[in-house]
Tab-separated table of C-alpha atoms in Angstrom:
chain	number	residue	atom	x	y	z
R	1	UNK	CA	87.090	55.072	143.125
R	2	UNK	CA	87.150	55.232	139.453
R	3	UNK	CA	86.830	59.152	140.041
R	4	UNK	CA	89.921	59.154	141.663
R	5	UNK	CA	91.805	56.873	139.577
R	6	UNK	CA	90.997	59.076	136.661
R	7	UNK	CA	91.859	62.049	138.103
R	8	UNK	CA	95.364	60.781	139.455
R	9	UNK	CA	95.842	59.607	135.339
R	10	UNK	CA	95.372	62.795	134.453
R	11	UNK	CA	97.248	64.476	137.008
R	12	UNK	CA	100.330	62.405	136.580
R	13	UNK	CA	99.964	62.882	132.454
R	14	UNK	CA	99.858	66.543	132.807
R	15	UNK	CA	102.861	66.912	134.544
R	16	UNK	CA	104.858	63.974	132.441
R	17	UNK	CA	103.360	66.051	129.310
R	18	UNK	CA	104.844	69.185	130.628
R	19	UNK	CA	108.399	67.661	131.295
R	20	UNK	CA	108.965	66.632	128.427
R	21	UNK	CA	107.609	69.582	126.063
R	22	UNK	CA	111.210	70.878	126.724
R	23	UNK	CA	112.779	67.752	124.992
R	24	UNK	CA	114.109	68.651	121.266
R	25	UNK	CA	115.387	71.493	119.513
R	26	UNK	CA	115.086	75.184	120.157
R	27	UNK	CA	116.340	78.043	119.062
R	28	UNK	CA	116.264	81.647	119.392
R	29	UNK	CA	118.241	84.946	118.442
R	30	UNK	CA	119.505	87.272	120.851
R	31	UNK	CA	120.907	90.815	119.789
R	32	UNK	CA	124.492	92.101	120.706
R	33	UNK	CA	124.440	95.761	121.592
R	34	UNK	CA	126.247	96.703	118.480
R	35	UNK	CA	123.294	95.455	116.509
R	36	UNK	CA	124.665	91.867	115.547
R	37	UNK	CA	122.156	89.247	115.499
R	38	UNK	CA	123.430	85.856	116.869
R	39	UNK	CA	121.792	82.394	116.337
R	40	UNK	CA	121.776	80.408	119.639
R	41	UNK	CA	120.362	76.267	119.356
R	42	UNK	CA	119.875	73.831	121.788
R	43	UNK	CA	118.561	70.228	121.818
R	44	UNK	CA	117.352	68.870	124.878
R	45	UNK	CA	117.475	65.337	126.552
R	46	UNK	CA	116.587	63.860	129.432
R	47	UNK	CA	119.322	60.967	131.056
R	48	UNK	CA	116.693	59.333	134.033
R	49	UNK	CA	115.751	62.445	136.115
R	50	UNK	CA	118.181	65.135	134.612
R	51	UNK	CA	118.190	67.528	131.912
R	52	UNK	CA	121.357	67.457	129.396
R	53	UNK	CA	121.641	69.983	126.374
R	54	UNK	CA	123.778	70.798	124.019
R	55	UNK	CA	124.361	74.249	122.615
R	56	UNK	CA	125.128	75.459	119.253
R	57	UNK	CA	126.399	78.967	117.965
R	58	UNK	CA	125.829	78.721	114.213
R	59	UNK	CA	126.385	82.713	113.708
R	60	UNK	CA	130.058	81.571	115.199
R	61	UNK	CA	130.413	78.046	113.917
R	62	UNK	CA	130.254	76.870	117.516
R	63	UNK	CA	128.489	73.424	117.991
R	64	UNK	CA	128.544	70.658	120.388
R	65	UNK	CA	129.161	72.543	123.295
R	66	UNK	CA	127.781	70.723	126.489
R	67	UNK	CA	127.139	73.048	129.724
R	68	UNK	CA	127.619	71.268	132.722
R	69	UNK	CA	124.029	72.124	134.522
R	70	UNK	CA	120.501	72.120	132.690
R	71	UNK	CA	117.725	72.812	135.118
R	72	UNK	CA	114.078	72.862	134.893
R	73	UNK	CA	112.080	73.158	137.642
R	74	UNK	CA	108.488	74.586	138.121
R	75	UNK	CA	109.272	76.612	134.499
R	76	UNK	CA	112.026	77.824	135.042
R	77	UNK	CA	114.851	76.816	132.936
R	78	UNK	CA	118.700	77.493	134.087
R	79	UNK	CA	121.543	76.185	131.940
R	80	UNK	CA	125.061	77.591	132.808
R	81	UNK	CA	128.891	76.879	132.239
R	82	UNK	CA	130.750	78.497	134.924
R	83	UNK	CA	133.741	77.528	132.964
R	84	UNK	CA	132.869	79.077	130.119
R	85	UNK	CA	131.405	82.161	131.970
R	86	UNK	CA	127.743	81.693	130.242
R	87	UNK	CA	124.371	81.259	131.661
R	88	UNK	CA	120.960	80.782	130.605
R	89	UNK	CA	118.084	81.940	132.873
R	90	UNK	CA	114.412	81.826	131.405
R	91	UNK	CA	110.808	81.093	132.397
R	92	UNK	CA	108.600	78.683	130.378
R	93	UNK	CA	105.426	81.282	128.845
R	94	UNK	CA	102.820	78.503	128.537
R	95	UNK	CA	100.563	81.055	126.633
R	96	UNK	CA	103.323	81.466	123.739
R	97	UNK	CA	104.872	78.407	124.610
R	98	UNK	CA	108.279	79.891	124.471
R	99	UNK	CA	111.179	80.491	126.988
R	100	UNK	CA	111.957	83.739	127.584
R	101	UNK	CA	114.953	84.679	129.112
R	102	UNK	CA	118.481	86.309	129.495
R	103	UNK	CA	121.765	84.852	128.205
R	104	UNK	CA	124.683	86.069	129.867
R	105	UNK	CA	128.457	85.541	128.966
R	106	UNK	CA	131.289	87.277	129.699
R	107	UNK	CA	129.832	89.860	131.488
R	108	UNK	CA	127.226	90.660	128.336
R	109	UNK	CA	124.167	90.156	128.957
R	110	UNK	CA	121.606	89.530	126.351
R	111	UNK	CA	117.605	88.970	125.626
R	112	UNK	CA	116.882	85.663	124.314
R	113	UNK	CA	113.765	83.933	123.650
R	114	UNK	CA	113.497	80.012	122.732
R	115	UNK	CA	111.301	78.791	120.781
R	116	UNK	CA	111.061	75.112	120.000
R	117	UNK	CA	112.261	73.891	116.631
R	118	UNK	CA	115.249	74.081	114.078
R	119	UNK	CA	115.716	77.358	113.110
R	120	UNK	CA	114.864	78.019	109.570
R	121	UNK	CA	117.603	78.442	107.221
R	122	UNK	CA	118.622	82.093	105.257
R	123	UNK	CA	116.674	81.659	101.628
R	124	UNK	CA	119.848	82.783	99.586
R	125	UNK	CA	118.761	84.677	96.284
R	126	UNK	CA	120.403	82.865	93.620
R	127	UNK	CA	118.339	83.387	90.459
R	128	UNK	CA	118.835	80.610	87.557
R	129	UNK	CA	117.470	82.557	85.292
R	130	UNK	CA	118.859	86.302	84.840
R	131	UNK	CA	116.031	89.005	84.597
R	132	UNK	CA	117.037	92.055	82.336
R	133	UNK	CA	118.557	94.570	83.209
R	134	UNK	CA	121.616	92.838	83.746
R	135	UNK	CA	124.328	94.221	86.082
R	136	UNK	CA	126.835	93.707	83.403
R	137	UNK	CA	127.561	94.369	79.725
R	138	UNK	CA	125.932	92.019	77.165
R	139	UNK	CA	127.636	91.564	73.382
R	140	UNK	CA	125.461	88.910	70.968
R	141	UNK	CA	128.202	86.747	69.551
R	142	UNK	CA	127.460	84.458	66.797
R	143	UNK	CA	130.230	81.529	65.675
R	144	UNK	CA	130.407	79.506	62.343
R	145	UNK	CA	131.883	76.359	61.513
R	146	UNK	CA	131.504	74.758	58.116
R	147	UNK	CA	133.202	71.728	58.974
R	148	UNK	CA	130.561	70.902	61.561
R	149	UNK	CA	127.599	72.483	59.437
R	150	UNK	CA	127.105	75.247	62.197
């Protein structure tokens, strides 16, 4: 009996564990064919039995953009917008523990993997201190004033 009990626990955890390891943030990049790279995010919730998300197109300064189906079912993960002509189709690698799948809108179709988390944000180089050579021309000026004792 206790055999059974335990293995029903476990059971039941493993598949509440793997419904909600889709919950959160993800994000991924997908490349256009001219070359572009565009940023896609989504976060995930759960309202009772159904999946909601919310997508985000920070390469286009697109957020809060609800689709009107998110589906997961047996690792497979659909999320489409027949409105706005887009669709998401990908299947959950457990190994990489990514989703890797196609985003189509508009006729374009393009590869994009999810991966779970914000995306990280472009370190701009913006140096505080200028290193030598500078890319401009440098003149040492010098300034007196006698009534301040400079």
């Amino acid at each position: 009996m206790k055999a059974i009990i335990t293995t029903l626990f476990i059971t039941f955890s493993l598949i509440n564990a793997f419904s909600q390891d889709i919950l959160g943030v993800w994000h991924g990049i997908a490349t256009t064919p001219d070359g572009k790279e565009v940023t896609f995010v989504y976060l995930f919730e759960k309202d009772g039995e159904t999946y909601k998300s919310t997508m985000a197109v920070p390469t286009f300064n697109v957020s809060g953009v609800k689709p009107k189906s998110t589906k997961l079912l047996d690792g497979k993960l659909t999320i489409s917008s027949p409105e706005l002509g887009m669709k998401y189709e990908g299947n959950w690698n457990k190994s990489t523990d990514q989703i890797e799948g196609k985003y189509t809108e508009g006729g374009v179709q393009l590869d994009l993997t999810l991966i779970k988390g914000n995306p990280q944000a472009a370190k701009l180089n913006r140096p505080q201190e200028p290193v030598k050579p500078y890319p401009y021309h440098e003149e040492e000026v010098t300034f007196q004033n006698e009534n301040a004792g400079v």
